[in-house]
JSON list of C-alpha atoms and ligand atoms in Angstrom, two decimals:
[
{"chain": "A", "resi": 573, "resn": "MET", "atom": "CA", "xyz": [-24.15, 12.70, 16.89]},
{"chain": "A", "resi": 574, "resn": "THR", "atom": "CA", "xyz": [-23.69, 11.32, 13.42]},
{"chain": "A", "resi": 575, "resn": "ARG", "atom": "CA", "xyz": [-24.03, 13.44, 10.28]},
{"chain": "A", "resi": 576, "resn": "LEU", "atom": "CA", "xyz": [-22.68, 11.76, 7.20]},
{"chain": "A", "resi": 577, "resn": "ILE", "atom": "CA", "xyz": [-22.90, 12.22, 3.46]},
{"chain": "A", "resi": 578, "resn": "PHE", "atom": "CA", "xyz": [-22.56, 9.15, 1.25]},
{"chain": "A", "resi": 579, "resn": "LEU", "atom": "CA", "xyz": [-21.12, 9.76, -2.18]},
{"chain": "A", "resi": 580, "resn": "GLY", "atom": "CA", "xyz": [-20.45, 7.33, -4.99]},
{"chain": "A", "resi": 581, "resn": "PRO", "atom": "CA", "xyz": [-21.64, 6.19, -8.41]},
{"chain": "A", "resi": 582, "resn": "PRO", "atom": "CA", "xyz": [-25.00, 4.47, -8.87]},
{"chain": "A", "resi": 583, "resn": "GLY", "atom": "CA", "xyz": [-24.62, 0.83, -7.84]},
{"chain": "A", "resi": 584, "resn": "ALA", "atom": "CA", "xyz": [-21.73, 1.50, -5.45]},
{"chain": "A", "resi": 585, "resn": "GLY", "atom": "CA", "xyz": [-23.77, 0.08, -2.60]},
{"chain": "A", "resi": 586, "resn": "LYS", "atom": "CA", "xyz": [-24.65, 3.44, -1.01]},
{"chain": "A", "resi": 587, "resn": "GLY", "atom": "CA", "xyz": [-28.25, 2.47, -0.28]},
{"chain": "A", "resi": 588, "resn": "THR", "atom": "CA", "xyz": [-27.43, -0.88, 1.32]},
{"chain": "A", "resi": 589, "resn": "GLN", "atom": "CA", "xyz": [-24.62, 0.52, 3.44]},
{"chain": "A", "resi": 590, "resn": "ALA", "atom": "CA", "xyz": [-26.46, 3.72, 4.34]},
{"chain": "A", "resi": 591, "resn": "LYS", "atom": "CA", "xyz": [-29.43, 1.71, 5.67]},
{"chain": "A", "resi": 592, "resn": "TYR", "atom": "CA", "xyz": [-27.16, -0.40, 7.82]},
{"chain": "A", "resi": 593, "resn": "ILE", "atom": "CA", "xyz": [-25.08, 2.48, 9.19]},
{"chain": "A", "resi": 594, "resn": "SER", "atom": "CA", "xyz": [-28.14, 4.67, 9.87]},
{"chain": "A", "resi": 595, "resn": "ASP", "atom": "CA", "xyz": [-29.65, 1.81, 11.94]},
{"chain": "A", "resi": 596, "resn": "LEU", "atom": "CA", "xyz": [-26.36, 1.33, 13.75]},
{"chain": "A", "resi": 597, "resn": "CYS", "atom": "CA", "xyz": [-26.15, 5.04, 14.60]},
{"chain": "A", "resi": 598, "resn": "SER", "atom": "CA", "xyz": [-29.93, 5.43, 15.15]},
{"chain": "A", "resi": 599, "resn": "VAL", "atom": "CA", "xyz": [-30.24, 8.33, 12.72]},
{"chain": "A", "resi": 600, "resn": "PRO", "atom": "CA", "xyz": [-32.62, 8.70, 9.77]},
{"chain": "A", "resi": 601, "resn": "HIS", "atom": "CA", "xyz": [-31.42, 7.48, 6.39]},
{"chain": "A", "resi": 602, "resn": "ILE", "atom": "CA", "xyz": [-32.32, 10.29, 4.00]},
{"chain": "A", "resi": 603, "resn": "SER", "atom": "CA", "xyz": [-32.25, 9.08, 0.42]},
{"chain": "A", "resi": 604, "resn": "THR", "atom": "CA", "xyz": [-33.48, 11.55, -2.19]},
{"chain": "A", "resi": 605, "resn": "GLY", "atom": "CA", "xyz": [-33.84, 8.60, -4.62]},
{"chain": "A", "resi": 606, "resn": "ASP", "atom": "CA", "xyz": [-36.16, 6.80, -2.16]},
{"chain": "A", "resi": 607, "resn": "ILE", "atom": "CA", "xyz": [-38.18, 9.98, -1.55]},
{"chain": "A", "resi": 608, "resn": "LEU", "atom": "CA", "xyz": [-38.54, 10.52, -5.29]},
{"chain": "A", "resi": 609, "resn": "ARG", "atom": "CA", "xyz": [-39.47, 6.89, -6.01]},
{"chain": "A", "resi": 610, "resn": "ALA", "atom": "CA", "xyz": [-42.19, 7.08, -3.33]},
{"chain": "A", "resi": 611, "resn": "ALA", "atom": "CA", "xyz": [-43.46, 10.33, -4.89]},
{"chain": "A", "resi": 612, "resn": "VAL", "atom": "CA", "xyz": [-43.58, 8.66, -8.32]},
{"chain": "A", "resi": 613, "resn": "ALA", "atom": "CA", "xyz": [-45.42, 5.63, -6.91]},
{"chain": "A", "resi": 614, "resn": "ASP", "atom": "CA", "xyz": [-47.97, 7.95, -5.25]},
{"chain": "A", "resi": 615, "resn": "GLN", "atom": "CA", "xyz": [-48.17, 10.12, -8.37]},
{"chain": "A", "resi": 616, "resn": "THR", "atom": "CA", "xyz": [-47.84, 13.31, -6.32]},
{"chain": "A", "resi": 617, "resn": "GLU", "atom": "CA", "xyz": [-47.12, 16.60, -8.11]},
{"chain": "A", "resi": 618, "resn": "LEU", "atom": "CA", "xyz": [-43.41, 16.09, -7.34]},
{"chain": "A", "resi": 619, "resn": "GLY", "atom": "CA", "xyz": [-43.57, 12.49, -8.55]},
{"chain": "A", "resi": 620, "resn": "LYS", "atom": "CA", "xyz": [-45.23, 13.42, -11.83]},
{"chain": "A", "resi": 621, "resn": "LYS", "atom": "CA", "xyz": [-42.55, 16.03, -12.54]},
{"chain": "A", "resi": 622, "resn": "ALA", "atom": "CA", "xyz": [-39.61, 13.84, -11.43]},
{"chain": "A", "resi": 623, "resn": "GLU", "atom": "CA", "xyz": [-40.58, 10.65, -13.25]},
{"chain": "A", "resi": 624, "resn": "PHE", "atom": "CA", "xyz": [-39.53, 11.79, -16.69]},
{"chain": "A", "resi": 625, "resn": "TYR", "atom": "CA", "xyz": [-35.99, 12.70, -15.56]},
{"chain": "A", "resi": 626, "resn": "MET", "atom": "CA", "xyz": [-35.55, 9.57, -13.48]},
{"chain": "A", "resi": 627, "resn": "ASN", "atom": "CA", "xyz": [-36.57, 7.25, -16.29]},
{"chain": "A", "resi": 628, "resn": "ALA", "atom": "CA", "xyz": [-34.13, 9.04, -18.60]},
{"chain": "A", "resi": 629, "resn": "GLY", "atom": "CA", "xyz": [-31.33, 8.54, -16.05]},
{"chain": "A", "resi": 630, "resn": "ASP", "atom": "CA", "xyz": [-30.95, 12.29, -15.70]},
{"chain": "A", "resi": 631, "resn": "LEU", "atom": "CA", "xyz": [-30.87, 14.40, -12.54]},
{"chain": "A", "resi": 632, "resn": "VAL", "atom": "CA", "xyz": [-34.17, 15.82, -11.41]},
{"chain": "A", "resi": 633, "resn": "PRO", "atom": "CA", "xyz": [-33.98, 19.67, -11.58]},
{"chain": "A", "resi": 634, "resn": "ASP", "atom": "CA", "xyz": [-32.56, 21.31, -8.45]},
{"chain": "A", "resi": 635, "resn": "GLU", "atom": "CA", "xyz": [-35.73, 23.34, -7.83]},
{"chain": "A", "resi": 636, "resn": "LEU", "atom": "CA", "xyz": [-37.60, 20.10, -7.14]},
{"chain": "A", "resi": 637, "resn": "ILE", "atom": "CA", "xyz": [-34.95, 18.80, -4.74]},
{"chain": "A", "resi": 638, "resn": "LEU", "atom": "CA", "xyz": [-33.64, 21.74, -2.71]},
{"chain": "A", "resi": 639, "resn": "GLY", "atom": "CA", "xyz": [-36.88, 22.61, -0.88]},
{"chain": "A", "resi": 640, "resn": "LEU", "atom": "CA", "xyz": [-37.46, 18.95, -0.18]},
{"chain": "A", "resi": 641, "resn": "ILE", "atom": "CA", "xyz": [-34.03, 18.53, 1.43]},
{"chain": "A", "resi": 642, "resn": "ARG", "atom": "CA", "xyz": [-34.44, 21.71, 3.44]},
{"chain": "A", "resi": 643, "resn": "GLU", "atom": "CA", "xyz": [-37.74, 20.49, 4.85]},
{"chain": "A", "resi": 644, "resn": "ARG", "atom": "CA", "xyz": [-36.36, 17.01, 5.55]},
{"chain": "A", "resi": 645, "resn": "LEU", "atom": "CA", "xyz": [-33.24, 18.23, 7.38]},
{"chain": "A", "resi": 646, "resn": "MET", "atom": "CA", "xyz": [-35.32, 20.62, 9.46]},
{"chain": "A", "resi": 647, "resn": "ALA", "atom": "CA", "xyz": [-37.72, 17.88, 10.58]},
{"chain": "A", "resi": 648, "resn": "ASP", "atom": "CA", "xyz": [-37.65, 16.90, 14.25]},
{"chain": "A", "resi": 649, "resn": "ASP", "atom": "CA", "xyz": [-36.10, 13.46, 13.76]},
{"chain": "A", "resi": 650, "resn": "ALA", "atom": "CA", "xyz": [-33.12, 14.99, 11.92]},
{"chain": "A", "resi": 651, "resn": "LYS", "atom": "CA", "xyz": [-32.07, 17.01, 14.95]},
{"chain": "A", "resi": 652, "resn": "ALA", "atom": "CA", "xyz": [-30.31, 13.93, 16.36]},
{"chain": "A", "resi": 653, "resn": "GLY", "atom": "CA", "xyz": [-28.25, 13.40, 13.20]},
{"chain": "A", "resi": 654, "resn": "TRP", "atom": "CA", "xyz": [-28.75, 11.93, 9.74]},
{"chain": "A", "resi": 655, "resn": "LEU", "atom": "CA", "xyz": [-27.18, 10.08, 6.89]},
{"chain": "A", "resi": 656, "resn": "LEU", "atom": "CA", "xyz": [-27.57, 11.61, 3.44]},
{"chain": "A", "resi": 657, "resn": "ASP", "atom": "CA", "xyz": [-27.61, 9.22, 0.49]},
{"chain": "A", "resi": 658, "resn": "GLY", "atom": "CA", "xyz": [-27.90, 10.57, -3.06]},
{"chain": "A", "resi": 659, "resn": "PHE", "atom": "CA", "xyz": [-27.64, 14.23, -2.11]},
{"chain": "A", "resi": 660, "resn": "PRO", "atom": "CA", "xyz": [-25.77, 16.37, -3.05]},
{"chain": "A", "resi": 661, "resn": "ARG", "atom": "CA", "xyz": [-25.49, 15.31, -6.69]},
{"chain": "A", "resi": 662, "resn": "ASN", "atom": "CA", "xyz": [-23.89, 18.45, -8.16]},
{"chain": "A", "resi": 663, "resn": "VAL", "atom": "CA", "xyz": [-21.91, 21.49, -7.06]},
{"chain": "A", "resi": 664, "resn": "GLU", "atom": "CA", "xyz": [-25.05, 23.67, -6.81]},
{"chain": "A", "resi": 665, "resn": "GLN", "atom": "CA", "xyz": [-26.64, 21.19, -4.39]},
{"chain": "A", "resi": 666, "resn": "ALA", "atom": "CA", "xyz": [-23.41, 20.98, -2.36]},
{"chain": "A", "resi": 667, "resn": "THR", "atom": "CA", "xyz": [-23.25, 24.77, -2.10]},
{"chain": "A", "resi": 668, "resn": "PHE", "atom": "CA", "xyz": [-26.91, 24.88, -1.06]},
{"chain": "A", "resi": 669, "resn": "LEU", "atom": "CA", "xyz": [-26.24, 22.20, 1.56]},
{"chain": "A", "resi": 670, "resn": "ASP", "atom": "CA", "xyz": [-23.30, 24.16, 2.99]},
{"chain": "A", "resi": 671, "resn": "ALA", "atom": "CA", "xyz": [-25.47, 27.24, 3.42]},
{"chain": "A", "resi": 672, "resn": "LEU", "atom": "CA", "xyz": [-28.37, 25.26, 4.90]},
{"chain": "A", "resi": 673, "resn": "LEU", "atom": "CA", "xyz": [-26.19, 23.37, 7.39]},
{"chain": "A", "resi": 674, "resn": "SER", "atom": "CA", "xyz": [-24.50, 26.53, 8.57]},
{"chain": "A", "resi": 675, "resn": "GLU", "atom": "CA", "xyz": [-27.91, 28.21, 8.92]},
{"chain": "A", "resi": 676, "resn": "ILE", "atom": "CA", "xyz": [-29.25, 25.38, 11.09]},
{"chain": "A", "resi": 677, "resn": "GLN", "atom": "CA", "xyz": [-25.87, 24.90, 12.80]},
{"chain": "A", "resi": 678, "resn": "GLN", "atom": "CA", "xyz": [-25.52, 21.26, 11.88]},
{"chain": "A", "resi": 679, "resn": "PRO", "atom": "CA", "xyz": [-21.99, 20.69, 10.52]},
{"chain": "A", "resi": 680, "resn": "PHE", "atom": "CA", "xyz": [-21.48, 17.24, 8.96]},
{"chain": "A", "resi": 681, "resn": "ASP", "atom": "CA", "xyz": [-18.78, 14.82, 10.13]},
{"chain": "A", "resi": 682, "resn": "CYS", "atom": "CA", "xyz": [-17.42, 13.78, 6.74]},
{"chain": "A", "resi": 683, "resn": "VAL", "atom": "CA", "xyz": [-18.26, 12.70, 3.22]},
{"chain": "A", "resi": 684, "resn": "VAL", "atom": "CA", "xyz": [-17.80, 8.98, 2.61]},
{"chain": "A", "resi": 685, "resn": "ASN", "atom": "CA", "xyz": [-16.91, 8.18, -0.99]},
{"chain": "A", "resi": 686, "resn": "LEU", "atom": "CA", "xyz": [-17.62, 4.59, -2.07]},
{"chain": "A", "resi": 687, "resn": "ASP", "atom": "CA", "xyz": [-15.18, 3.86, -4.84]},
{"chain": "A", "resi": 688, "resn": "VAL", "atom": "CA", "xyz": [-16.16, 1.19, -7.42]},
{"chain": "A", "resi": 689, "resn": "PRO", "atom": "CA", "xyz": [-14.84, 0.63, -10.98]},
{"chain": "A", "resi": 690, "resn": "ASP", "atom": "CA", "xyz": [-17.23, 1.13, -13.90]},
{"chain": "A", "resi": 691, "resn": "GLU", "atom": "CA", "xyz": [-17.37, -2.50, -15.13]},
{"chain": "A", "resi": 692, "resn": "VAL", "atom": "CA", "xyz": [-18.45, -3.62, -11.68]},
{"chain": "A", "resi": 693, "resn": "ILE", "atom": "CA", "xyz": [-21.13, -0.93, -11.50]},
{"chain": "A", "resi": 694, "resn": "VAL", "atom": "CA", "xyz": [-22.75, -1.78, -14.82]},
{"chain": "A", "resi": 695, "resn": "ALA", "atom": "CA", "xyz": [-22.88, -5.49, -13.92]},
{"chain": "A", "resi": 696, "resn": "ARG", "atom": "CA", "xyz": [-24.35, -4.73, -10.49]},
{"chain": "A", "resi": 697, "resn": "LEU", "atom": "CA", "xyz": [-27.01, -2.38, -11.84]},
{"chain": "A", "resi": 698, "resn": "ILE", "atom": "CA", "xyz": [-28.14, -4.79, -14.54]},
{"chain": "A", "resi": 699, "resn": "GLN", "atom": "CA", "xyz": [-28.47, -7.41, -11.80]},
{"chain": "A", "resi": 700, "resn": "ARG", "atom": "CA", "xyz": [-30.46, -4.98, -9.58]},
{"chain": "A", "resi": 701, "resn": "GLY", "atom": "CA", "xyz": [-32.75, -4.18, -12.51]},
{"chain": "A", "resi": 702, "resn": "HIS", "atom": "CA", "xyz": [-33.57, -7.90, -12.77]},
{"chain": "A", "resi": 703, "resn": "GLU", "atom": "CA", "xyz": [-34.02, -8.35, -9.02]},
{"chain": "A", "resi": 704, "resn": "GLN", "atom": "CA", "xyz": [-35.89, -5.20, -8.04]},
{"chain": "A", "resi": 705, "resn": "GLY", "atom": "CA", "xyz": [-37.57, -4.28, -11.31]},
{"chain": "A", "resi": 706, "resn": "ARG", "atom": "CA", "xyz": [-36.31, -0.70, -11.07]},
{"chain": "A", "resi": 707, "resn": "SER", "atom": "CA", "xyz": [-37.30, 1.05, -14.28]},
{"chain": "A", "resi": 708, "resn": "ASP", "atom": "CA", "xyz": [-34.07, 3.10, -14.31]},
{"chain": "A", "resi": 709, "resn": "ASP", "atom": "CA", "xyz": [-31.81, 0.04, -14.13]},
{"chain": "A", "resi": 710, "resn": "THR", "atom": "CA", "xyz": [-31.92, -0.81, -17.84]},
{"chain": "A", "resi": 711, "resn": "GLU", "atom": "CA", "xyz": [-28.65, -0.89, -19.75]},
{"chain": "A", "resi": 712, "resn": "ALA", "atom": "CA", "xyz": [-29.18, 2.34, -21.74]},
{"chain": "A", "resi": 713, "resn": "THR", "atom": "CA", "xyz": [-30.29, 4.29, -18.66]},
{"chain": "A", "resi": 714, "resn": "ILE", "atom": "CA", "xyz": [-27.41, 2.90, -16.63]},
{"chain": "A", "resi": 715, "resn": "ARG", "atom": "CA", "xyz": [-24.92, 4.30, -19.14]},
{"chain": "A", "resi": 716, "resn": "THR", "atom": "CA", "xyz": [-26.61, 7.71, -18.99]},
{"chain": "A", "resi": 717, "resn": "ARG", "atom": "CA", "xyz": [-26.61, 7.67, -15.20]},
{"chain": "A", "resi": 718, "resn": "LEU", "atom": "CA", "xyz": [-22.92, 6.84, -15.13]},
{"chain": "A", "resi": 719, "resn": "GLN", "atom": "CA", "xyz": [-22.20, 9.67, -17.53]},
{"chain": "A", "resi": 720, "resn": "VAL", "atom": "CA", "xyz": [-24.32, 12.07, -15.47]},
{"chain": "A", "resi": 721, "resn": "TYR", "atom": "CA", "xyz": [-22.47, 10.87, -12.38]},
{"chain": "A", "resi": 722, "resn": "ARG", "atom": "CA", "xyz": [-19.11, 11.54, -13.96]},
{"chain": "A", "resi": 723, "resn": "GLU", "atom": "CA", "xyz": [-20.02, 14.97, -15.27]},
{"chain": "A", "resi": 724, "resn": "ARG", "atom": "CA", "xyz": [-22.14, 16.34, -12.45]},
{"chain": "A", "resi": 725, "resn": "THR", "atom": "CA", "xyz": [-21.46, 14.40, -9.26]},
{"chain": "A", "resi": 726, "resn": "GLU", "atom": "CA", "xyz": [-17.84, 13.27, -9.47]},
{"chain": "A", "resi": 727, "resn": "PRO", "atom": "CA", "xyz": [-16.52, 16.86, -9.22]},
{"chain": "A", "resi": 728, "resn": "LEU", "atom": "CA", "xyz": [-17.81, 16.76, -5.63]},
{"chain": "A", "resi": 729, "resn": "ILE", "atom": "CA", "xyz": [-15.01, 14.34, -4.76]},
{"chain": "A", "resi": 730, "resn": "ASP", "atom": "CA", "xyz": [-12.44, 17.10, -5.34]},
{"chain": "A", "resi": 731, "resn": "PHE", "atom": "CA", "xyz": [-14.77, 19.70, -3.84]},
{"chain": "A", "resi": 732, "resn": "TYR", "atom": "CA", "xyz": [-14.83, 17.86, -0.50]},
{"chain": "A", "resi": 733, "resn": "ARG", "atom": "CA", "xyz": [-11.31, 16.46, -0.72]},
{"chain": "A", "resi": 734, "resn": "SER", "atom": "CA", "xyz": [-9.82, 19.94, -1.09]},
{"chain": "A", "resi": 735, "resn": "ARG", "atom": "CA", "xyz": [-11.59, 20.84, 2.16]},
{"chain": "A", "resi": 736, "resn": "GLN", "atom": "CA", "xyz": [-10.29, 17.69, 3.84]},
{"chain": "A", "resi": 737, "resn": "GLN", "atom": "CA", "xyz": [-13.81, 16.41, 4.39]},
{"chain": "A", "resi": 738, "resn": "LEU", "atom": "CA", "xyz": [-13.54, 13.30, 2.21]},
{"chain": "A", "resi": 739, "resn": "VAL", "atom": "CA", "xyz": [-12.93, 9.72, 3.31]},
{"chain": "A", "resi": 740, "resn": "SER", "atom": "CA", "xyz": [-12.70, 7.12, 0.50]},
{"chain": "A", "resi": 741, "resn": "VAL", "atom": "CA", "xyz": [-13.65, 3.49, 0.97]},
{"chain": "A", "resi": 742, "resn": "ASP", "atom": "CA", "xyz": [-13.00, 0.72, -1.55]},
{"chain": "A", "resi": 743, "resn": "GLY", "atom": "CA", "xyz": [-16.55, -0.31, -2.48]},
{"chain": "A", "resi": 744, "resn": "ASN", "atom": "CA", "xyz": [-15.37, -3.21, -4.65]},
{"chain": "A", "resi": 745, "resn": "GLN", "atom": "CA", "xyz": [-15.32, -5.65, -1.74]},
{"chain": "A", "resi": 746, "resn": "THR", "atom": "CA", "xyz": [-17.99, -7.80, -0.13]},
{"chain": "A", "resi": 747, "resn": "ILE", "atom": "CA", "xyz": [-20.86, -5.98, 1.58]},
{"chain": "A", "resi": 748, "resn": "GLU", "atom": "CA", "xyz": [-19.56, -7.16, 4.96]},
{"chain": "A", "resi": 749, "resn": "VAL", "atom": "CA", "xyz": [-16.01, -5.88, 4.42]},
{"chain": "A", "resi": 750, "resn": "VAL", "atom": "CA", "xyz": [-17.30, -2.47, 3.27]},
{"chain": "A", "resi": 751, "resn": "THR", "atom": "CA", "xyz": [-19.62, -2.32, 6.30]},
{"chain": "A", "resi": 752, "resn": "GLU", "atom": "CA", "xyz": [-16.67, -2.99, 8.62]},
{"chain": "A", "resi": 753, "resn": "ALA", "atom": "CA", "xyz": [-14.67, -0.19, 7.00]},
{"chain": "A", "resi": 754, "resn": "LEU", "atom": "CA", "xyz": [-17.63, 2.17, 7.42]},
{"chain": "A", "resi": 755, "resn": "LYS", "atom": "CA", "xyz": [-18.13, 1.18, 11.05]},
{"chain": "A", "resi": 756, "resn": "LYS", "atom": "CA", "xyz": [-14.53, 2.15, 11.77]},
{"chain": "A", "resi": 757, "resn": "ILE", "atom": "CA", "xyz": [-15.18, 5.57, 10.25]},
{"chain": "A", "resi": 758, "resn": "VAL", "atom": "CA", "xyz": [-18.36, 6.28, 12.22]},
{"chain": "A", "resi": 759, "resn": "GLN", "atom": "CA", "xyz": [-16.89, 4.94, 15.43]},
{"chain": "A", "resi": 760, "resn": "ALA", "atom": "CA", "xyz": [-13.65, 6.91, 15.05]},
{"chain": "B", "resi": 976, "resn": "LIG", "atom": "P1", "xyz": [-30.71, 7.08, -6.59]},
{"chain": "B", "resi": 976, "resn": "LIG", "atom": "O1", "xyz": [-31.66, 6.14, -5.95]},
{"chain": "B", "resi": 976, "resn": "LIG", "atom": "O2", "xyz": [-29.99, 7.95, -5.58]},
{"chain": "B", "resi": 976, "resn": "LIG", "atom": "O3", "xyz": [-29.77, 6.43, -7.56]},
{"chain": "B", "resi": 976, "resn": "LIG", "atom": "O4", "xyz": [-31.60, 8.10, -7.45]},
{"chain": "B", "resi": 976, "resn": "LIG", "atom": "C1", "xyz": [-32.41, 7.65, -8.52]},
{"chain": "B", "resi": 976, "resn": "LIG", "atom": "C2", "xyz": [-32.74, 8.82, -9.44]},
{"chain": "B", "resi": 976, "resn": "LIG", "atom": "O5", "xyz": [-33.43, 9.84, -8.70]},
{"chain": "B", "resi": 976, "resn": "LIG", "atom": "C3", "xyz": [-31.53, 9.53, -10.03]},
{"chain": "B", "resi": 976, "resn": "LIG", "atom": "O6", "xyz": [-31.07, 8.90, -11.20]},
{"chain": "B", "resi": 976, "resn": "LIG", "atom": "C4", "xyz": [-32.10, 10.93, -10.30]},
{"chain": "B", "resi": 976, "resn": "LIG", "atom": "O7", "xyz": [-32.92, 10.93, -11.46]},
{"chain": "B", "resi": 976, "resn": "LIG", "atom": "C5", "xyz": [-33.00, 11.14, -9.11]},
{"chain": "B", "resi": 976, "resn": "LIG", "atom": "N1", "xyz": [-32.29, 11.79, -7.97]},
{"chain": "B", "resi": 976, "resn": "LIG", "atom": "C6", "xyz": [-32.02, 11.25, -6.76]},
{"chain": "B", "resi": 976, "resn": "LIG", "atom": "N2", "xyz": [-31.38, 12.13, -5.97]},
{"chain": "B", "resi": 976, "resn": "LIG", "atom": "C7", "xyz": [-31.25, 13.26, -6.71]},
{"chain": "B", "resi": 976, "resn": "LIG", "atom": "C8", "xyz": [-30.67, 14.53, -6.47]},
{"chain": "B", "resi": 976, "resn": "LIG", "atom": "N3", "xyz": [-30.07, 14.82, -5.30]},
{"chain": "B", "resi": 976, "resn": "LIG", "atom": "N4", "xyz": [-30.72, 15.45, -7.45]},
{"chain": "B", "resi": 976, "resn": "LIG", "atom": "C9", "xyz": [-31.31, 15.20, -8.63]},
{"chain": "B", "resi": 976, "resn": "LIG", "atom": "N5", "xyz": [-31.87, 14.02, -8.93]},
{"chain": "B", "resi": 976, "resn": "LIG", "atom": "C10", "xyz": [-31.85, 13.05, -7.99]}
]
């Protein structure tokens, strides 16, 4: 049973690594960013509300995210484990997740923090913007997202570390080397 939370700044490689590790462990990769991007592409009610915040590089309000995560983690395919990527993003979401996981009796294994210096992140995100055409990977939005990360999400590192639930991995290495480090963690 694998239940992991991936934490790290935008551009740390969470998505790439989470996809690989979720395949390896045969558990669903649950990315709130992917769910939101699909909702925006389909112009659902959620998508229409989320789009504005995403394009600004800001967090989508919790009330749009919490119900969605609850439903996703209670789905049948999540009973065998999961890998969370992009959630939680702030202390309120982490507190909500704690309560939800204890309610459904699904404790997580650990939080994996992908550590990458700022200069590397900005360069990577600008590159991704060119390659994938993501509308939130422009230079101004990237700076906002990094600031939002630092103010809202980074406090979760201490939150989980103080509970001895955090494992940090140096994300400033090749994709393959990071994958190997992650494999060791999930196979431990
Ligand atoms: P990501 O693909 O995880 O970088 O997410 C892209 C964008 O989706 C973020 O910049 C936020 O606007 C939004 N988003 C994704 N996950 C969350 C979340 N857990 N809470 C609030 N907003 C989110």
